[in-house]
Tab-separated table of C-alpha atoms in Angstrom:
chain	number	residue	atom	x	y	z
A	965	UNK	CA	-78.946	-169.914	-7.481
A	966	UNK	CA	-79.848	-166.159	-7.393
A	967	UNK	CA	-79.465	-165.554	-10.919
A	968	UNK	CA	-80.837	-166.275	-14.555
A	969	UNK	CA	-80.386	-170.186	-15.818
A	970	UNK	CA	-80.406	-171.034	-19.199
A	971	UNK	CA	-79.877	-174.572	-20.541
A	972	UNK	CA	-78.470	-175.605	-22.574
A	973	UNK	CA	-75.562	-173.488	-22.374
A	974	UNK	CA	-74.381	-174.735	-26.331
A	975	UNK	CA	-76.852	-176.260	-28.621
A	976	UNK	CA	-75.516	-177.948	-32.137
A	977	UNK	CA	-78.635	-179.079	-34.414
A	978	UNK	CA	-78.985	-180.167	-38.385
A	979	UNK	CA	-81.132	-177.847	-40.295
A	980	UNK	CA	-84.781	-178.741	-40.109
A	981	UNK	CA	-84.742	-180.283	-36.753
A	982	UNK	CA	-86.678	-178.449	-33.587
A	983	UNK	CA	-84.809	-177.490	-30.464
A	984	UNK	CA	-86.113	-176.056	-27.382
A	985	UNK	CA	-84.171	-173.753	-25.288
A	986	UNK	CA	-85.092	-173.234	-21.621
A	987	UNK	CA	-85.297	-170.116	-19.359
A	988	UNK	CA	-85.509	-170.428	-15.049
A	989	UNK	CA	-86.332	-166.312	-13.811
A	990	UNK	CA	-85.777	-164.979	-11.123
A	991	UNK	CA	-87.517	-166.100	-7.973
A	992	UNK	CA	-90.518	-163.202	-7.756
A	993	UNK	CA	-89.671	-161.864	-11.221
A	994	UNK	CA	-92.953	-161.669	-13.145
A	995	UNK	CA	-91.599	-160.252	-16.711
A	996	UNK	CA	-89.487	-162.571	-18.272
A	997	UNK	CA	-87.900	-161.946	-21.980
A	998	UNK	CA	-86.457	-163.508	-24.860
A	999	UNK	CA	-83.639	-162.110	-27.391
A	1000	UNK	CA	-81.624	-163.226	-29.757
A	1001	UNK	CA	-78.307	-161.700	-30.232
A	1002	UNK	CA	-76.926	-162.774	-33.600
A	1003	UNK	CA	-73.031	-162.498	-34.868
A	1004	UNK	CA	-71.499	-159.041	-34.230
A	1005	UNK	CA	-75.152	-157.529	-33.205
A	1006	UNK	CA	-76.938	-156.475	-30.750
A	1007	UNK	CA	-80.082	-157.375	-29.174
A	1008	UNK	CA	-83.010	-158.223	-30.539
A	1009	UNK	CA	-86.396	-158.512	-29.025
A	1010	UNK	CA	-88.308	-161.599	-29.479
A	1011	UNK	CA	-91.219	-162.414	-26.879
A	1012	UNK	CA	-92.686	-160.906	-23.677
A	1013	UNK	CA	-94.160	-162.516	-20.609
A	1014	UNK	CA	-95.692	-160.673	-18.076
A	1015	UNK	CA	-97.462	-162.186	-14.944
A	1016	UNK	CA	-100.568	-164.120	-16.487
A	1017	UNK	CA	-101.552	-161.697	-19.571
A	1018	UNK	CA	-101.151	-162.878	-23.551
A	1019	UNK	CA	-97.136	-162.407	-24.093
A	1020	UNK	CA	-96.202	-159.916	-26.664
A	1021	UNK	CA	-95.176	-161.856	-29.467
A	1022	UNK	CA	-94.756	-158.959	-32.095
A	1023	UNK	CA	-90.499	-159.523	-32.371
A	1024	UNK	CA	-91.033	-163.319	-33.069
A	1025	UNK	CA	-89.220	-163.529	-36.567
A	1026	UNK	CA	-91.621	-166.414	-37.933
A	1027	UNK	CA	-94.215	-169.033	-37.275
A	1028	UNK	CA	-91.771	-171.215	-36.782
A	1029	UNK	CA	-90.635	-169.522	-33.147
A	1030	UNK	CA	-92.574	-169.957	-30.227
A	1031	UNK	CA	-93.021	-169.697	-26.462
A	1032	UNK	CA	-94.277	-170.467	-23.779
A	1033	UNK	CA	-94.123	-170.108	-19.837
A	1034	UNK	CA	-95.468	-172.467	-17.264
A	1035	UNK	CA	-96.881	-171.450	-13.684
A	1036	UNK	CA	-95.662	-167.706	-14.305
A	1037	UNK	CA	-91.786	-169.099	-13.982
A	1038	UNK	CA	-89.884	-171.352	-16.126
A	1039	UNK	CA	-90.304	-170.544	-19.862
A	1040	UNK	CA	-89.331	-172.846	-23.140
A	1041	UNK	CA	-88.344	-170.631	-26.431
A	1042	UNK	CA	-89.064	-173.403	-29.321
A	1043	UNK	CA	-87.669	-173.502	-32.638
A	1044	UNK	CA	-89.484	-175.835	-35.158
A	1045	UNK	CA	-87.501	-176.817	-38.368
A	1046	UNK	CA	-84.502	-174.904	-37.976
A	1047	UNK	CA	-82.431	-173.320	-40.765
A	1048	UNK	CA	-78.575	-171.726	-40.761
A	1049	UNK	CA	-79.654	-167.902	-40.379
A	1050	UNK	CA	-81.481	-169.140	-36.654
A	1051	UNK	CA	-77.876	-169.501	-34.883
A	1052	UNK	CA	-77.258	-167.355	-32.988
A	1053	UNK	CA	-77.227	-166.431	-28.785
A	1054	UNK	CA	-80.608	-166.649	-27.569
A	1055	UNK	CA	-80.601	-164.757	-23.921
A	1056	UNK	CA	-83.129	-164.786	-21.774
A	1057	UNK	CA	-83.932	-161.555	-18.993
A	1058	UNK	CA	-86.394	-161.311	-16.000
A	1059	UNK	CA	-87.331	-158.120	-13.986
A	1060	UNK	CA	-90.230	-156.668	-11.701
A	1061	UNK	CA	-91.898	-153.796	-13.706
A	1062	UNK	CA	-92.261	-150.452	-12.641
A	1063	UNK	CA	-95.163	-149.299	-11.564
A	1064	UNK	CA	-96.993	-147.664	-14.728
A	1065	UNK	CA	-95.228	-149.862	-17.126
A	1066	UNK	CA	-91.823	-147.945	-17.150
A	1067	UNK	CA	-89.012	-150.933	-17.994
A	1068	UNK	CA	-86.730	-151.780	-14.931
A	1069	UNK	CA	-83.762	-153.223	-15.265
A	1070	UNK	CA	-83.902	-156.795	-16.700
A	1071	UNK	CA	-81.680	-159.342	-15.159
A	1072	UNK	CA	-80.082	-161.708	-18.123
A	1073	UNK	CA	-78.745	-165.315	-18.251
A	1074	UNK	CA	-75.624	-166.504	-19.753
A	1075	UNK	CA	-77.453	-167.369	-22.969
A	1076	UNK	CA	-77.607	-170.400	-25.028
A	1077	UNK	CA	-75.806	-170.662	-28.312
A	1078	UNK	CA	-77.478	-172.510	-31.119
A	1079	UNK	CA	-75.451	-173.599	-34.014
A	1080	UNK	CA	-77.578	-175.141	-36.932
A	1081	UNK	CA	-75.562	-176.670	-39.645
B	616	UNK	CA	-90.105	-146.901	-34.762
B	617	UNK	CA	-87.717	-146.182	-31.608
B	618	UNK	CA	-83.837	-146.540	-32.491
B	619	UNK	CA	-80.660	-146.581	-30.057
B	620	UNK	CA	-77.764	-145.914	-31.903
B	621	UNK	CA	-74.239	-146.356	-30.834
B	622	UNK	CA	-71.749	-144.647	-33.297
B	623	UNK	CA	-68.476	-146.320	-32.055
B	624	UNK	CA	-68.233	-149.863	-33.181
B	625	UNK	CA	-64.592	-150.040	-31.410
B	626	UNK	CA	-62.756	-147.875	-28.609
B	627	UNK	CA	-59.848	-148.529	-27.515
B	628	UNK	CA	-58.246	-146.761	-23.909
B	629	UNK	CA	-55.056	-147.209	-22.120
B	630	UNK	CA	-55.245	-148.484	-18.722
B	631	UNK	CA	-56.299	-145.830	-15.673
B	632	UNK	CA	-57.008	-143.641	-18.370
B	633	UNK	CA	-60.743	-141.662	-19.155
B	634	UNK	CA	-62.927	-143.287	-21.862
B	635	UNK	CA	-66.090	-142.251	-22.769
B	636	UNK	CA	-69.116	-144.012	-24.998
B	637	UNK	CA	-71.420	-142.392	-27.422
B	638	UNK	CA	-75.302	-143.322	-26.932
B	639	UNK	CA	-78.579	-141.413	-29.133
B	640	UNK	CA	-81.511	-142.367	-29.351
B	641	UNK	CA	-84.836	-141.784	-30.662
B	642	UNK	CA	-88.144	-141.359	-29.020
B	643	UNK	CA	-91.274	-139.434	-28.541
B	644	UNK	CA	-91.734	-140.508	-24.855
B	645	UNK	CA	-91.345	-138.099	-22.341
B	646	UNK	CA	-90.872	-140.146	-19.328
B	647	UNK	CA	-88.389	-143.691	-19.576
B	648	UNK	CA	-85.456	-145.135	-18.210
B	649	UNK	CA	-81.805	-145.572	-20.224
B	650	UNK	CA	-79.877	-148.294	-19.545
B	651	UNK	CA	-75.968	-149.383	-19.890
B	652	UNK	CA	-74.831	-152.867	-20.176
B	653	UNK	CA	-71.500	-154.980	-20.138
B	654	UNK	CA	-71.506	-157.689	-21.860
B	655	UNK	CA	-67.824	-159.926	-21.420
B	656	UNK	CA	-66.654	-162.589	-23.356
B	657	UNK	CA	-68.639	-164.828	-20.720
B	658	UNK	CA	-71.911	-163.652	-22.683
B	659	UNK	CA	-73.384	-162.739	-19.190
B	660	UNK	CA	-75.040	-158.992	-19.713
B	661	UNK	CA	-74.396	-156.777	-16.371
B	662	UNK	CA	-76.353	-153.634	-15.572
B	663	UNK	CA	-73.763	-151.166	-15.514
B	664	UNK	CA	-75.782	-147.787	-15.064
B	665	UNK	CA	-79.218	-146.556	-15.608
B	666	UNK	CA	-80.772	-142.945	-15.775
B	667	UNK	CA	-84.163	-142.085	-15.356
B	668	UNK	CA	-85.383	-139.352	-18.139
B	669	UNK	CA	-87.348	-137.287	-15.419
B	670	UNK	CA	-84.150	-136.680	-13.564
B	671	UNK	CA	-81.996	-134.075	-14.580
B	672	UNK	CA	-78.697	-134.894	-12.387
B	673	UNK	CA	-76.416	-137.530	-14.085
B	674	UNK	CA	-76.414	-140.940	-12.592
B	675	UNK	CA	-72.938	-141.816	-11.375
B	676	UNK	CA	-71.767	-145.751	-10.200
B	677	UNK	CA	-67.944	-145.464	-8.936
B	678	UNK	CA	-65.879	-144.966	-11.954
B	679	UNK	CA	-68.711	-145.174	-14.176
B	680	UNK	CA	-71.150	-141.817	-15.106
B	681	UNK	CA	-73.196	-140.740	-17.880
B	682	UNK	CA	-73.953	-137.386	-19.593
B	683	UNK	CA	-77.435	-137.369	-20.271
B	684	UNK	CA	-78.230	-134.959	-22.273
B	685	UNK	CA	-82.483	-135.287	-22.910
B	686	UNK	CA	-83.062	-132.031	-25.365
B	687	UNK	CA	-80.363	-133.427	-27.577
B	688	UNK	CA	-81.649	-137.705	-26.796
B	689	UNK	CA	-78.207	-138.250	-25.829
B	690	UNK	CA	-76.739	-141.013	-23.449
B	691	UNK	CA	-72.841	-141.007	-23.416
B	692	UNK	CA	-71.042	-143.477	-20.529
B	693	UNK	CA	-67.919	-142.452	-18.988
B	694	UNK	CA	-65.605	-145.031	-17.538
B	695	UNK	CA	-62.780	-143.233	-15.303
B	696	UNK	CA	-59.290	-145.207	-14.130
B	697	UNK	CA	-60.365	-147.257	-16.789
B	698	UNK	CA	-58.786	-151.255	-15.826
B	699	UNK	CA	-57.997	-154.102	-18.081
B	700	UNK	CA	-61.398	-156.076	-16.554
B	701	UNK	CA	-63.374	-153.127	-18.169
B	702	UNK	CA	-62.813	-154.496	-21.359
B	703	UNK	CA	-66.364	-156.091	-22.638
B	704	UNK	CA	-68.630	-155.089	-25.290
B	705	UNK	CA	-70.959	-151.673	-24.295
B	706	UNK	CA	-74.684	-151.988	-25.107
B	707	UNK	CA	-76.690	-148.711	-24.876
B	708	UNK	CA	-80.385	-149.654	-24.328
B	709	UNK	CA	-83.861	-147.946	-23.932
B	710	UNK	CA	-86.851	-148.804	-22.517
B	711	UNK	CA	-89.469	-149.883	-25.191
B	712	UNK	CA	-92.997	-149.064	-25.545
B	713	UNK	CA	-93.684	-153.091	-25.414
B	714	UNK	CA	-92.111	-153.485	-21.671
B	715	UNK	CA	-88.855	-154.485	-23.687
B	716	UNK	CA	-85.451	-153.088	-23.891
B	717	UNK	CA	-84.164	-151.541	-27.575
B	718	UNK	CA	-80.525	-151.676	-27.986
B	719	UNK	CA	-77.827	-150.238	-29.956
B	720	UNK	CA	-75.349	-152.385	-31.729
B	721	UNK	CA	-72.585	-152.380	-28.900
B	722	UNK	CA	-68.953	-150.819	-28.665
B	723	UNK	CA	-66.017	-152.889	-27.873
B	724	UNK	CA	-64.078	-151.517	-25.650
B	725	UNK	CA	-60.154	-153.231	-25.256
B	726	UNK	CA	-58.381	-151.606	-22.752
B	727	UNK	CA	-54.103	-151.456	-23.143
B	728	UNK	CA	-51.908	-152.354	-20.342
């Protein structure tokens, strides 16, 4: 497909248990991103990849979220011991930066919704 | 720290009506690009508009425009002959000094038959 993949598309875990949500870009894309869009909000920033520098990690919420992606494409978001306030919709976006760093538009998924009960 | 702030947690609009969508935001950039997004129940996010800050004219996208408005960091989104597929949730978002996108908390939109 063209687009953004995300899988899995609904995610239902126990509290304390890790889950790993995965992100396929766009084919060429070299900026892929992570957000979490919780109940009623909007989006919040999470993690930055961009071509093969350090990601900007600065919206992670905790230790316990991290990410990583493999050969400049597909990316994993994982959650270790997860607890009730972590459900939410996790999207993922990819885009082609502008030259001088300006933000293009980003290209999103269809998210994955984690429920932890 | 930037903020996008969308004032209108609900609209409502009757069909082939005008409807338009409050956007401010905060920066100390001169230079940056503004973005409007659709968000359906299907959770997909679609690009609806963008505006670049350096350009003065108003970017337009069939029945959709914007009044930018960069003295006063204002972003509104006008949907004309609004239609019942219009109805989605709004996000008004900013490019970010980190290479991500800041967003406001959404509007819904419903639109009446």
């Amino acid at each position: 497909g063209a687009g953004v993949s995300q899988s899995p598309s609904n995610k239902v875990t126990e509290k304390g248990k890790d889950v790993e949500l995965r992100c396929d870009p766009i084919s060429g894309h070299t900026a892929l991103y992570w957000y979490r869009q919780s109940l009623g909000q909007g989006l919040e920033f999470l993690i930055y990849f961009q071509g093969n520098s350090a990601p900007d990690k600065s919206g992670l919420p905790s230790d316990r979220f991290s990410a990583e992606r493999t050969g400049g494409s597909v990316s994993t978001l994982t959650i270790q011991r997860t607890q009730q306030e972590d459900s939410a919709v996790y999207l993922c976006a990819s885009s082609i930066p502008l030259a001088g760093g300006q933000v293009n538009e980003q290209f999103f998924g269809p998210g994955t919704r984690l429920t932890v009960l | 720290a930037q903020t996008v702030t969308q004032s209108q947690p609900e609209m409502s609009v009757q069909e082939a009506e005008t409807v338009t969508l409050s956007c401010t935001y905060d920066t100390s950039e001169s230079d940056y690009y503004l973005f409007w997004y659709k968000q359906p129940p299907s959770r997909q996010m679609i690009l609806v508009i963008r505006q670049e800050a350096y350009k003065q004219q108003n970017a337009t996208e069939n029945r959709f425009s914007v009044n930018f408005q960069k003295a006063a960091k204002s972003f509104s989104l006008k949907i004309s002959d609004s239609q019942l597929g219009d109805a989605a949730m709004y996000f008004c978002a900013k490019g970010g000094s980190q290479g991500n996108l800041i967003f406001g908390k959404g509007t819904k939109l419903s639109v009446k038959p």
